[in-house]
mmCIF file of N, CA, C and O in Angstrom:
data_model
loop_
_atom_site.group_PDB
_atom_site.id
_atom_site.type_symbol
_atom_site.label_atom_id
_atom_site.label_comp_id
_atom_site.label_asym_id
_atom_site.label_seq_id
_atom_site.Cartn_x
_atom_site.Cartn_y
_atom_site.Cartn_z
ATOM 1 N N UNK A 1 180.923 -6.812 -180.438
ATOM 2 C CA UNK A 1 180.416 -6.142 -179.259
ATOM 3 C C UNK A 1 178.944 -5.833 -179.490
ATOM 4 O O UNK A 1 178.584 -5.463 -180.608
ATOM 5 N N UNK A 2 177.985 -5.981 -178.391
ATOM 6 C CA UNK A 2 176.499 -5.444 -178.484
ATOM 7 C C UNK A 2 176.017 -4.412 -178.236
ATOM 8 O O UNK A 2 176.308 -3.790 -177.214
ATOM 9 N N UNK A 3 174.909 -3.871 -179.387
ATOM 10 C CA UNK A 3 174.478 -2.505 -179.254
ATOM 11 C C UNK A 3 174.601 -2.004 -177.681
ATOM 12 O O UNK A 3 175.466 -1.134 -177.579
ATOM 13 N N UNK A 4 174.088 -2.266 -176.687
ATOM 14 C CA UNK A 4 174.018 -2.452 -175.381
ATOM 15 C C UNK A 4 175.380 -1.792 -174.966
ATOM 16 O O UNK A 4 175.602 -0.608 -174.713
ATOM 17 N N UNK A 5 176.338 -2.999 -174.960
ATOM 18 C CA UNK A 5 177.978 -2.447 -174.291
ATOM 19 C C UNK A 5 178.202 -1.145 -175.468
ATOM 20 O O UNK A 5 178.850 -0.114 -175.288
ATOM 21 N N UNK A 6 177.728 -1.406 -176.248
ATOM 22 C CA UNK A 6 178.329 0.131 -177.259
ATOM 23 C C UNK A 6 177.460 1.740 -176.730
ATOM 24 O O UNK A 6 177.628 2.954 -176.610
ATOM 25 N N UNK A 7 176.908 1.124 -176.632
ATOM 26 C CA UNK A 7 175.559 2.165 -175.518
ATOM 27 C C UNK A 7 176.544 2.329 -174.351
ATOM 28 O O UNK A 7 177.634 2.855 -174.579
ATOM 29 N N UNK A 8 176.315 2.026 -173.455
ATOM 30 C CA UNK A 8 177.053 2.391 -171.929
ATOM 31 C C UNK A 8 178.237 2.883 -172.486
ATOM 32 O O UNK A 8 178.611 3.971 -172.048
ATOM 33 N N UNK A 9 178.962 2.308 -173.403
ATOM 34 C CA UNK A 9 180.147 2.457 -173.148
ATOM 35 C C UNK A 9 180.445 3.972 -173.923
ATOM 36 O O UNK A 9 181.464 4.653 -173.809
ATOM 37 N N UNK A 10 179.110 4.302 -174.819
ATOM 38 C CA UNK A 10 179.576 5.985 -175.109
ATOM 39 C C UNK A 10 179.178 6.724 -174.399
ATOM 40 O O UNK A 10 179.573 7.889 -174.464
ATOM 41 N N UNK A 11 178.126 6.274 -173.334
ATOM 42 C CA UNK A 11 177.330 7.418 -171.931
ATOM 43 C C UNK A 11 179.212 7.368 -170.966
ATOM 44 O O UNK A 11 179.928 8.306 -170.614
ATOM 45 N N UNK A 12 179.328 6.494 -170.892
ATOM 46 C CA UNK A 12 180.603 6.453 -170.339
ATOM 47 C C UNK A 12 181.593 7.287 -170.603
ATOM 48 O O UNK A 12 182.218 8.014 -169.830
ATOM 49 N N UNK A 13 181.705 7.124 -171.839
ATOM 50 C CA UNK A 13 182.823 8.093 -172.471
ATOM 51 C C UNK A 13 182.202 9.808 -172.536
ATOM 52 O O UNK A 13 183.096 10.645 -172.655
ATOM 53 N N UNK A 14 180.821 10.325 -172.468
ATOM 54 C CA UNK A 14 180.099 11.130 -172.656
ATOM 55 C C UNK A 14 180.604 11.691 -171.074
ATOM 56 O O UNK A 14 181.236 12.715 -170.813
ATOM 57 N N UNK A 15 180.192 10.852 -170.335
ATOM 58 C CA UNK A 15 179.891 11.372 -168.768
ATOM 59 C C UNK A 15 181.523 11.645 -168.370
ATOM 60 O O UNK A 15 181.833 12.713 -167.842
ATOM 61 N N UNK A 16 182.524 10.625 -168.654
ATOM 62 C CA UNK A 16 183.647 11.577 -168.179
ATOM 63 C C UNK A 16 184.076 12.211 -168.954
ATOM 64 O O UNK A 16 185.232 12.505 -168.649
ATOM 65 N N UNK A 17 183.728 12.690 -170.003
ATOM 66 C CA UNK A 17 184.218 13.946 -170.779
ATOM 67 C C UNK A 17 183.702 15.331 -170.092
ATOM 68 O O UNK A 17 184.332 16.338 -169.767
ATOM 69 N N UNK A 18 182.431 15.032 -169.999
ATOM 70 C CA UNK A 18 181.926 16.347 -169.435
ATOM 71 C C UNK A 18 182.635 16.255 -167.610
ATOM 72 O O UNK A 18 182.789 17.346 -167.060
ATOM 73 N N UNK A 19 182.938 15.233 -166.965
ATOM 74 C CA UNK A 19 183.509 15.479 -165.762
ATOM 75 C C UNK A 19 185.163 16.243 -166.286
ATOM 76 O O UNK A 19 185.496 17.302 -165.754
ATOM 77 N N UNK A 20 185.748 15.819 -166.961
ATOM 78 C CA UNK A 20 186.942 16.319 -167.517
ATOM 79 C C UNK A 20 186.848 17.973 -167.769
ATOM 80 O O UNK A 20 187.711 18.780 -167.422
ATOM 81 N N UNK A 21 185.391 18.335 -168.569
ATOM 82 C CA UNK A 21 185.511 19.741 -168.977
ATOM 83 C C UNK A 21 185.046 20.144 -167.728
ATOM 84 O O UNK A 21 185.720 21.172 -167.657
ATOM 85 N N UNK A 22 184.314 20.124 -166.525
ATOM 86 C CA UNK A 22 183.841 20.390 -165.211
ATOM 87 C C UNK A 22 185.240 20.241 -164.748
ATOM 88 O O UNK A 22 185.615 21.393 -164.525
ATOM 89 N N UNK A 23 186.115 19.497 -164.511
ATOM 90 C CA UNK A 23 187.605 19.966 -164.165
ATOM 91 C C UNK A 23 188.372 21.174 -164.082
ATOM 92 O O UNK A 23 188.827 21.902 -163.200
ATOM 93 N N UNK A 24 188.340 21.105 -165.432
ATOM 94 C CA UNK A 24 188.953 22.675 -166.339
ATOM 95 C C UNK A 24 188.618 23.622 -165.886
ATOM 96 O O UNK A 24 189.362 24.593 -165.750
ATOM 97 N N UNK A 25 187.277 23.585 -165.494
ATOM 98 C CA UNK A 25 186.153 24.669 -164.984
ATOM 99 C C UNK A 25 186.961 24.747 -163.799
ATOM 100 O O UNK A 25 188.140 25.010 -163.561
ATOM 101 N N UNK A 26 186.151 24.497 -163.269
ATOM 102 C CA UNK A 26 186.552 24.684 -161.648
ATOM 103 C C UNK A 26 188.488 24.615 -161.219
ATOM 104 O O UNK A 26 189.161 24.853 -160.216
ATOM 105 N N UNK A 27 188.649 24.345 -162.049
ATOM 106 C CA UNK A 27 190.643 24.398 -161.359
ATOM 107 C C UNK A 27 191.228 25.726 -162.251
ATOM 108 O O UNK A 27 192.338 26.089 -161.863
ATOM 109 N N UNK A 28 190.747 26.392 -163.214
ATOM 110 C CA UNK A 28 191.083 27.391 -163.883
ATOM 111 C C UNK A 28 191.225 28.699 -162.805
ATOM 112 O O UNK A 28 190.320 29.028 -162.038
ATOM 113 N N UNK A 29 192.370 29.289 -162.889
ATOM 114 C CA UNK A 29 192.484 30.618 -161.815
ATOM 115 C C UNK A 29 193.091 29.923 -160.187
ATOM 116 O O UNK A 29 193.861 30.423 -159.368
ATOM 117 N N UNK A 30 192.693 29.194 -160.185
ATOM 118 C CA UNK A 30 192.541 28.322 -158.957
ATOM 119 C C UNK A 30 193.817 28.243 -158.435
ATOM 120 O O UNK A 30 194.335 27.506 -159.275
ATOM 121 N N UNK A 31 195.029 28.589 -157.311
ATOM 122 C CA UNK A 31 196.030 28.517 -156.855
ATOM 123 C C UNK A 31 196.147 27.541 -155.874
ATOM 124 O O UNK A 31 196.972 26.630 -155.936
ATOM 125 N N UNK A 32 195.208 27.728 -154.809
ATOM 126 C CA UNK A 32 195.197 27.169 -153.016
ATOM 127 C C UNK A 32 194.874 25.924 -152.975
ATOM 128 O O UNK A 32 194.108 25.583 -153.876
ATOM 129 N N UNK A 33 195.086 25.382 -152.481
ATOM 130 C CA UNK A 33 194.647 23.243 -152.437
ATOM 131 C C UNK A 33 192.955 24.003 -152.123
ATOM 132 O O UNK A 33 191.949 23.590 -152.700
ATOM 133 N N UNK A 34 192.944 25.050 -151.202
ATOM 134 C CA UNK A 34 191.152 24.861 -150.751
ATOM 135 C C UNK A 34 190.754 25.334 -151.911
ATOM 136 O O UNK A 34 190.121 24.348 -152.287
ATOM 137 N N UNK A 35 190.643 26.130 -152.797
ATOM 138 C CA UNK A 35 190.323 26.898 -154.191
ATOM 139 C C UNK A 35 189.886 25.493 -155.365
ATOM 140 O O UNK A 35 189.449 25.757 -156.485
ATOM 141 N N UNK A 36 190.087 24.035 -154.891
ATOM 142 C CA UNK A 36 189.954 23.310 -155.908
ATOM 143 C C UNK A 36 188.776 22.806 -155.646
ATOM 144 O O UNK A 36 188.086 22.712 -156.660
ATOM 145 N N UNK A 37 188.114 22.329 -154.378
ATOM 146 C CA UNK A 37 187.162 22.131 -153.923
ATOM 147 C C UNK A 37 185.796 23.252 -153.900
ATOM 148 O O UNK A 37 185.316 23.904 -152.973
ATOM 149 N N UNK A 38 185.409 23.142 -155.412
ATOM 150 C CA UNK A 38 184.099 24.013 -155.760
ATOM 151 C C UNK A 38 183.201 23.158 -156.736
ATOM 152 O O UNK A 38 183.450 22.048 -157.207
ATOM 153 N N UNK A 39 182.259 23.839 -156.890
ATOM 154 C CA UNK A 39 180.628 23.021 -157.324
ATOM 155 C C UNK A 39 181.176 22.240 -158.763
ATOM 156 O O UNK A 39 180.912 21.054 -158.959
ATOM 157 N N UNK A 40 181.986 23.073 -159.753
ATOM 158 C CA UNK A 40 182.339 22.163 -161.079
ATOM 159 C C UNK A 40 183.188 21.165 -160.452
ATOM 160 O O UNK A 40 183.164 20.091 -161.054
ATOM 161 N N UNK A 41 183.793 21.191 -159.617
ATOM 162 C CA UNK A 41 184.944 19.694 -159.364
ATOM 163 C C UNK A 41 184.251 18.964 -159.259
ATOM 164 O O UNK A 41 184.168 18.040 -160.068
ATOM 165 N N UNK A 42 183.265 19.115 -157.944
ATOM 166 C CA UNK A 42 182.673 18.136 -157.219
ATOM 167 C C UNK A 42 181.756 17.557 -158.235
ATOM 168 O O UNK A 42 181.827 16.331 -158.316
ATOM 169 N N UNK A 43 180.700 18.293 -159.231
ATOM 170 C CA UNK A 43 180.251 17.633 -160.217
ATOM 171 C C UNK A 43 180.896 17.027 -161.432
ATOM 172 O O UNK A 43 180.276 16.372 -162.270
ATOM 173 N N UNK A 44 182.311 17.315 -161.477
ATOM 174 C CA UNK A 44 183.233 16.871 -162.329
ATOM 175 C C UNK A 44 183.340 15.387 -161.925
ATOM 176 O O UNK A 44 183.246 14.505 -162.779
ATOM 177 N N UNK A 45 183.541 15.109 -160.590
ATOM 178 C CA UNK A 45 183.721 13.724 -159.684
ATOM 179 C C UNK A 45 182.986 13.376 -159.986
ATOM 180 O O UNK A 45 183.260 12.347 -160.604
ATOM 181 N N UNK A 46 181.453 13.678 -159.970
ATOM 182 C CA UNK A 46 180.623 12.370 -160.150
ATOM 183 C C UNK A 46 180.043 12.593 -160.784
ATOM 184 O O UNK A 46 178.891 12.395 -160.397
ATOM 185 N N UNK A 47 180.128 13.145 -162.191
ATOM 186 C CA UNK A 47 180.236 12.678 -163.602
ATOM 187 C C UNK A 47 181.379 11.477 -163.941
ATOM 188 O O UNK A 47 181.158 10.496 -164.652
ATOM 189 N N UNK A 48 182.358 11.719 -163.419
ATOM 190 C CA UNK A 48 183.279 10.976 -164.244
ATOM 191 C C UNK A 48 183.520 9.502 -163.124
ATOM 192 O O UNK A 48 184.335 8.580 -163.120
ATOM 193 N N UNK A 49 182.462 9.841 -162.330
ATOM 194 C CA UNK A 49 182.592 8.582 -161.218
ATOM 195 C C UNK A 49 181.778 7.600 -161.886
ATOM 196 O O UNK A 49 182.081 6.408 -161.835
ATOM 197 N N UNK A 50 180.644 8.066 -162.583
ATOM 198 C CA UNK A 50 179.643 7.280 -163.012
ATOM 199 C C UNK A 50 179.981 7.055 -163.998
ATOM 200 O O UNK A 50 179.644 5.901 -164.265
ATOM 201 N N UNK A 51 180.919 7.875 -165.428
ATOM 202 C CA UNK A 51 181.059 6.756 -166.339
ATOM 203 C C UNK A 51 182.259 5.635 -165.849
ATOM 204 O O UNK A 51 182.403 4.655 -166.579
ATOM 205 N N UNK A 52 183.264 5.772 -164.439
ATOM 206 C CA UNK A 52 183.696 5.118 -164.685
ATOM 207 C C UNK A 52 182.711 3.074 -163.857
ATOM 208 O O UNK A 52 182.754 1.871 -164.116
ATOM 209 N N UNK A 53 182.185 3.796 -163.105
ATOM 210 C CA UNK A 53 181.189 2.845 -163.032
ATOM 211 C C UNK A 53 180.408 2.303 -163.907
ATOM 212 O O UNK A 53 180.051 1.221 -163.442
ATOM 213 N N UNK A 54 179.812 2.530 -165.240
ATOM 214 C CA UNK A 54 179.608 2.406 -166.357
ATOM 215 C C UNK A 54 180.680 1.385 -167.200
ATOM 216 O O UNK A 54 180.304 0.367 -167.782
ATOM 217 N N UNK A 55 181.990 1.826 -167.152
ATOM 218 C CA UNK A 55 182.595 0.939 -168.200
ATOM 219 C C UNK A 55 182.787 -0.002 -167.543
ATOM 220 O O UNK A 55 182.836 -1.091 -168.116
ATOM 221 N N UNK A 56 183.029 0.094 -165.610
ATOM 222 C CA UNK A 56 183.161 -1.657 -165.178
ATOM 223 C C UNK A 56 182.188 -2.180 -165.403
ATOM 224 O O UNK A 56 182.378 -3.347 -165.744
ATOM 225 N N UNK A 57 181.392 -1.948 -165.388
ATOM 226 C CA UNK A 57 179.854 -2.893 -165.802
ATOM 227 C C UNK A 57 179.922 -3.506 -167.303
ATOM 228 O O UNK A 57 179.338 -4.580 -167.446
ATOM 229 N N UNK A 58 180.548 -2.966 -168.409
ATOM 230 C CA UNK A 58 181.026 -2.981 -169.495
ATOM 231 C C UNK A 58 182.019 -4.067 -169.485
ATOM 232 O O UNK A 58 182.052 -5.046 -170.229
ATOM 233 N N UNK A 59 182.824 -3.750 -168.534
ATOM 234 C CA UNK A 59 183.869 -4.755 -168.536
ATOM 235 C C UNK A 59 183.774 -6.080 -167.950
ATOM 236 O O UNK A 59 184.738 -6.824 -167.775
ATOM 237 N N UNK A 60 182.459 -6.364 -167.627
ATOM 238 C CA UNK A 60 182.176 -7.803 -166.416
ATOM 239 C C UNK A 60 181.661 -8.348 -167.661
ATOM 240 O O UNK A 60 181.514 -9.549 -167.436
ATOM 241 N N UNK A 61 181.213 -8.027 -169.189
ATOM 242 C CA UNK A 61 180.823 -8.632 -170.663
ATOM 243 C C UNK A 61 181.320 -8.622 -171.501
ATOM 244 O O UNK A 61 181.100 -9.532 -172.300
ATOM 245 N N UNK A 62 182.293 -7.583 -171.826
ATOM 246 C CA UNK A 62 183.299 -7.450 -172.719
ATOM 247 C C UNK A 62 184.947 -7.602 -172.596
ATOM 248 O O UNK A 62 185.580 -7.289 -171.588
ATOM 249 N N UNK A 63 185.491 -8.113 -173.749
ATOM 250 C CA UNK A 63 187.197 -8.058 -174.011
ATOM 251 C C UNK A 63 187.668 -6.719 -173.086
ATOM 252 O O UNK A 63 186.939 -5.735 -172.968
ATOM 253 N N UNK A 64 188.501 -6.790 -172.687
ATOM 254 C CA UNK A 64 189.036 -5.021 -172.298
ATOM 255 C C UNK A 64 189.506 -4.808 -173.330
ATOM 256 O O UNK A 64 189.195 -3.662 -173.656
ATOM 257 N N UNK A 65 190.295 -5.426 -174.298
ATOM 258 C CA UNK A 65 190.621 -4.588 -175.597
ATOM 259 C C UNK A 65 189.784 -3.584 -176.316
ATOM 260 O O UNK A 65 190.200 -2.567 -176.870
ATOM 261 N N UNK A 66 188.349 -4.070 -176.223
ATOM 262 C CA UNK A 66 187.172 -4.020 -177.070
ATOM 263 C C UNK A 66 186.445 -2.510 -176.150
ATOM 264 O O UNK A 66 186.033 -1.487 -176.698
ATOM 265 N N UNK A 67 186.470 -2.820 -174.518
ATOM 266 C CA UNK A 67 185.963 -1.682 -173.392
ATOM 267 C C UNK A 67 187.534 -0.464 -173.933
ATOM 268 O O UNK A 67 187.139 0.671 -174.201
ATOM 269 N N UNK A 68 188.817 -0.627 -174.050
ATOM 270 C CA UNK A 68 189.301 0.452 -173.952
ATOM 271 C C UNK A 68 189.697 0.998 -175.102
ATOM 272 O O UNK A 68 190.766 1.599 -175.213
ATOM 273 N N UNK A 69 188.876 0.833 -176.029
ATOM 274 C CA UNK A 69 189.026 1.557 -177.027
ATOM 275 C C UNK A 69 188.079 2.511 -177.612
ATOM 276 O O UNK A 69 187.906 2.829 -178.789
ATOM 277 N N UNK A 70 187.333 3.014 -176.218
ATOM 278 C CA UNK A 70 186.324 3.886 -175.854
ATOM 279 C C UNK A 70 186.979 5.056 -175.149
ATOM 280 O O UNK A 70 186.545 6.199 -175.001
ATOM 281 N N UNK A 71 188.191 4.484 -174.720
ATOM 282 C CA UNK A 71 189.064 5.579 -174.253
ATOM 283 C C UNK A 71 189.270 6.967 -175.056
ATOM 284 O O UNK A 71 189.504 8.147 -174.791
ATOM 285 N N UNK A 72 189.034 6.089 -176.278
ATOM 286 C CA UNK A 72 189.539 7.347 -177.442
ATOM 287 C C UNK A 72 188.802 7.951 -177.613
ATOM 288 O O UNK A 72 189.097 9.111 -177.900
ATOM 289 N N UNK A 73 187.153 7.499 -177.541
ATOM 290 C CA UNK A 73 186.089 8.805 -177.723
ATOM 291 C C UNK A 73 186.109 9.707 -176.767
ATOM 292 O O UNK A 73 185.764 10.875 -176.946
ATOM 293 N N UNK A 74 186.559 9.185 -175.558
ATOM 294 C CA UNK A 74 186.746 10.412 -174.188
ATOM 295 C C UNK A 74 187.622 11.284 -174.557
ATOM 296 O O UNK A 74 187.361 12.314 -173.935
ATOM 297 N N UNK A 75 188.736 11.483 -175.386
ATOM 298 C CA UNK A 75 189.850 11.979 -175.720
ATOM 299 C C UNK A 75 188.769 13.346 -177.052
ATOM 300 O O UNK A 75 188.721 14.576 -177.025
ATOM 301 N N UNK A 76 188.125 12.366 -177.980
ATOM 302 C CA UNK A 76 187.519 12.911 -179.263
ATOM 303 C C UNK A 76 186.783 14.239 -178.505
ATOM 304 O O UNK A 76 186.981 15.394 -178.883
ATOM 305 N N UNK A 77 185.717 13.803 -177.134
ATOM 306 C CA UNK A 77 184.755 14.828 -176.959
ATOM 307 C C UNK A 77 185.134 15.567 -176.287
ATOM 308 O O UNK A 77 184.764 16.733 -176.427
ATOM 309 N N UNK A 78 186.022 15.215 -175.281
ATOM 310 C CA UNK A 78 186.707 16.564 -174.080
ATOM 311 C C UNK A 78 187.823 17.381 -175.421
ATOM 312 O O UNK A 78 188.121 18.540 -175.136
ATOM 313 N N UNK A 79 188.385 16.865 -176.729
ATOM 314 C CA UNK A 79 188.765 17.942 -177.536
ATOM 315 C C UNK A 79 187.811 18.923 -178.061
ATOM 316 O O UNK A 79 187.913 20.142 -177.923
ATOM 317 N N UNK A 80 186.647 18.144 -178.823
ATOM 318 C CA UNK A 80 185.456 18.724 -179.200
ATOM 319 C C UNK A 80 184.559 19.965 -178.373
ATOM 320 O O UNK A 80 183.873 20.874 -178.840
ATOM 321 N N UNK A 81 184.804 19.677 -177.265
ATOM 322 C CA UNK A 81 184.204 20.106 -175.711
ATOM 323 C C UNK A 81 184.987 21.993 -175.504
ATOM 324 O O UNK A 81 184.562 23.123 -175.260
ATOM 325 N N UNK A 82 186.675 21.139 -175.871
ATOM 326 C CA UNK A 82 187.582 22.525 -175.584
ATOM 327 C C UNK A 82 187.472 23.403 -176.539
ATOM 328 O O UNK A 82 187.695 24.594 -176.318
ATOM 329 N N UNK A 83 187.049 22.868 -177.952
ATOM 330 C CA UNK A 83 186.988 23.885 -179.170
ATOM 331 C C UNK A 83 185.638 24.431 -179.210
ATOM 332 O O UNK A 83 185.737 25.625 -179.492
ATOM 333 N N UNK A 84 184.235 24.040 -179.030
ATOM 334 C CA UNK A 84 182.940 24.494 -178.664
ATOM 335 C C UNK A 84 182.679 25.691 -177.239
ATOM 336 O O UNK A 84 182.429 26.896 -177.220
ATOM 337 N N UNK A 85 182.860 24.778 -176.279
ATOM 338 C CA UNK A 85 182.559 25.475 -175.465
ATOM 339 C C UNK A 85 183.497 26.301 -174.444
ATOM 340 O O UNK A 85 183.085 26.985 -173.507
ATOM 341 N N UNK A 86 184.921 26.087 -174.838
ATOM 342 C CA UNK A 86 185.917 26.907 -173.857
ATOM 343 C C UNK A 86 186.689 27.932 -175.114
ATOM 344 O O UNK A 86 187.406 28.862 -174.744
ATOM 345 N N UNK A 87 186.502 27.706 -176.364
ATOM 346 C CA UNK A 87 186.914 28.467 -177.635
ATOM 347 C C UNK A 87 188.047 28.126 -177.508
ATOM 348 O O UNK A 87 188.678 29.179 -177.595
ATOM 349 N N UNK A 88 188.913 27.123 -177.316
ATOM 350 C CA UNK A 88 190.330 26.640 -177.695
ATOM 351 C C UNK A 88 190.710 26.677 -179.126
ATOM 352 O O UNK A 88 189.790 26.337 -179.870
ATOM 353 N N UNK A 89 191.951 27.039 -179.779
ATOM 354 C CA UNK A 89 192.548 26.865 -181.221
ATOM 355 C C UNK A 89 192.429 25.383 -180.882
ATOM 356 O O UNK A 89 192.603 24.639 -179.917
ATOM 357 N N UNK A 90 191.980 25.317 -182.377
ATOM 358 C CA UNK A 90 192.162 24.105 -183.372
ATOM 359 C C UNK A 90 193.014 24.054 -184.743
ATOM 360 O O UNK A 90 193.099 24.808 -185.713
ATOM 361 N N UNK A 91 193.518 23.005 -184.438
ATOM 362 C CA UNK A 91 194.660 22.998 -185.780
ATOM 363 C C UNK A 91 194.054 21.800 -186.964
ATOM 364 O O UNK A 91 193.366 20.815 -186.695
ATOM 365 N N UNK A 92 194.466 22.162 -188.108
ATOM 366 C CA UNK A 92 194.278 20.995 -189.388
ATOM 367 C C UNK A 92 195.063 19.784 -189.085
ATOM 368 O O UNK A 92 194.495 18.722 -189.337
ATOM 369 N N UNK A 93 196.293 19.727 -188.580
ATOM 370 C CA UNK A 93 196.696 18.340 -188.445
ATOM 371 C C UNK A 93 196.130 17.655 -187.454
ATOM 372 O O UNK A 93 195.865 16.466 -187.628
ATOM 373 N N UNK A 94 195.832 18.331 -186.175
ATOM 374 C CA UNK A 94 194.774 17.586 -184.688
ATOM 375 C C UNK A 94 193.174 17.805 -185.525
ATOM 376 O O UNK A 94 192.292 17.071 -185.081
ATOM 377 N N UNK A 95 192.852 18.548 -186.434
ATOM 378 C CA UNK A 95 191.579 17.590 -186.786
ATOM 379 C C UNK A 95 191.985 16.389 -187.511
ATOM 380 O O UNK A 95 191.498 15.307 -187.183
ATOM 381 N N UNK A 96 192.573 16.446 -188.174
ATOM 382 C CA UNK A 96 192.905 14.906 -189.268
ATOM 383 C C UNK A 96 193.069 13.729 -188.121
ATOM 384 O O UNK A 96 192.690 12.560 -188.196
ATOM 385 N N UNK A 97 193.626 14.273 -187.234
ATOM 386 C CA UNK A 97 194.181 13.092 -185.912
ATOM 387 C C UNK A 97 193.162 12.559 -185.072
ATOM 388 O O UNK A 97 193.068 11.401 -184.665
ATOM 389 N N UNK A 98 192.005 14.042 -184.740
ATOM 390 C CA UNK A 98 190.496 13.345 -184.401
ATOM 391 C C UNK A 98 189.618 12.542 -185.347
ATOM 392 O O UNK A 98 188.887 11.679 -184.859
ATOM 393 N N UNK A 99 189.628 12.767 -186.752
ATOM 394 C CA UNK A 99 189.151 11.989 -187.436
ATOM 395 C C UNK A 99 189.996 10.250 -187.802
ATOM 396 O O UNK A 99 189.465 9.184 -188.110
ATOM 397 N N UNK A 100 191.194 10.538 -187.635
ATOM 398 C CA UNK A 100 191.895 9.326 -187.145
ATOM 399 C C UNK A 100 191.349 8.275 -186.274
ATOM 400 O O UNK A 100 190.804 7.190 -186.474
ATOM 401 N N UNK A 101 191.632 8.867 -185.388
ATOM 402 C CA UNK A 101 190.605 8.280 -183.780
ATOM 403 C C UNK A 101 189.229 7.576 -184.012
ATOM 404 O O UNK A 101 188.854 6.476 -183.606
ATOM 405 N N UNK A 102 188.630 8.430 -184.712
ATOM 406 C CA UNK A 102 186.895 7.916 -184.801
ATOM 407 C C UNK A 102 186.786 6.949 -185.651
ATOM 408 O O UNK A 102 185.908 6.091 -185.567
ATOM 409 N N UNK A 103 188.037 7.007 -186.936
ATOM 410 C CA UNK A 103 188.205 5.474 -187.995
ATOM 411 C C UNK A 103 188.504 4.454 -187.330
ATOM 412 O O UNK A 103 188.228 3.287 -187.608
ATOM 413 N N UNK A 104 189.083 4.858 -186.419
ATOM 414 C CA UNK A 104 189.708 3.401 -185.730
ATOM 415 C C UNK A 104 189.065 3.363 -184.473
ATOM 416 O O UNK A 104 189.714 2.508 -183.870
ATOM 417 N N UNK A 105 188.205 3.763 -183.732
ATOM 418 C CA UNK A 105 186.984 3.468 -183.324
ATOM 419 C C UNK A 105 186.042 2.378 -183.793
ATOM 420 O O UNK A 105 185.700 1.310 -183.286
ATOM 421 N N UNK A 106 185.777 2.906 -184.765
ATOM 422 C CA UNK A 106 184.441 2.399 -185.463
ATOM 423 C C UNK A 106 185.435 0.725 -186.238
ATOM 424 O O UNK A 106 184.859 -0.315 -185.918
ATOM 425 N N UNK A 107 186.739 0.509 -187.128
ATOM 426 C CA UNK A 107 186.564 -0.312 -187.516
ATOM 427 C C UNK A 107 187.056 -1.629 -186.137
ATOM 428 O O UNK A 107 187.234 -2.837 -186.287
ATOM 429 N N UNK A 108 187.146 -0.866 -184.983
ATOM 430 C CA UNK A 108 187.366 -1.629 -183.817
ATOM 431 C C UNK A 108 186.826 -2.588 -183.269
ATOM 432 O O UNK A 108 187.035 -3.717 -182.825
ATOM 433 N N UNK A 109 185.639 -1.401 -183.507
ATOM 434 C CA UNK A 109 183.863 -1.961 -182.830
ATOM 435 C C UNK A 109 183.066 -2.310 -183.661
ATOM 436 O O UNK A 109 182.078 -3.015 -183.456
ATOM 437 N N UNK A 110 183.543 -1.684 -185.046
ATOM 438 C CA UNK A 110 182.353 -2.755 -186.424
ATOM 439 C C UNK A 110 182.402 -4.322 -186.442
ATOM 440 O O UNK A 110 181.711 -4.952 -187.243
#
């Protein structure tokens, strides 16, 4: 895979992570169908609209095997995301399991 598709494809994984934690945001407390429709959703949408526009562009050059195994960094940073900035528990066996993830990332895409 080329520096290039490895580029997009972590703004990709970057941009819907942060649409994912803009989710959380805005649907937290939230009961009423109208209560979901506020400023973090809507920027949640198009964050995560644009990376997913991002990986099709990714995908018109690359294997999809090769594009969805970027999936997993979206998984790595919206965890990273919940333990930084929302103060979620973290456990020793789900770190060993994120560092899992990022080995097999990398010898995916090496």
């Amino acid at each position: 895979m080329n520096r290039t598709s490895i580029l997009m494809l972590t703004a990709a994984s970057f941009s819907a992570a942060a649409g994912q934690l803009l989710f959380k945001v805005g649907a937290s407390g939230r009961q009423q169908l109208a209560d979901f429709v506020n400023l973090p959703i809507i920027a949640g949408l198009f964050l995560y609209g644009i990376g997913t526009v991002m990986w099709i562009y990714a995908l018109s050059s690359q294997k999809l095997v090769n594009v969805y195994v970027f999936t997993a960094l979206t998984f790595v940073l919206v965890y990273a995301a919940g333990i930084v900035l929302l103060k979620e528990q973290v456990s020793g066996p789900a770190m060993v399991g994120i560092g899992l993830v990022l080995c097999g990332l990398y010898l995916i895409t090496g």
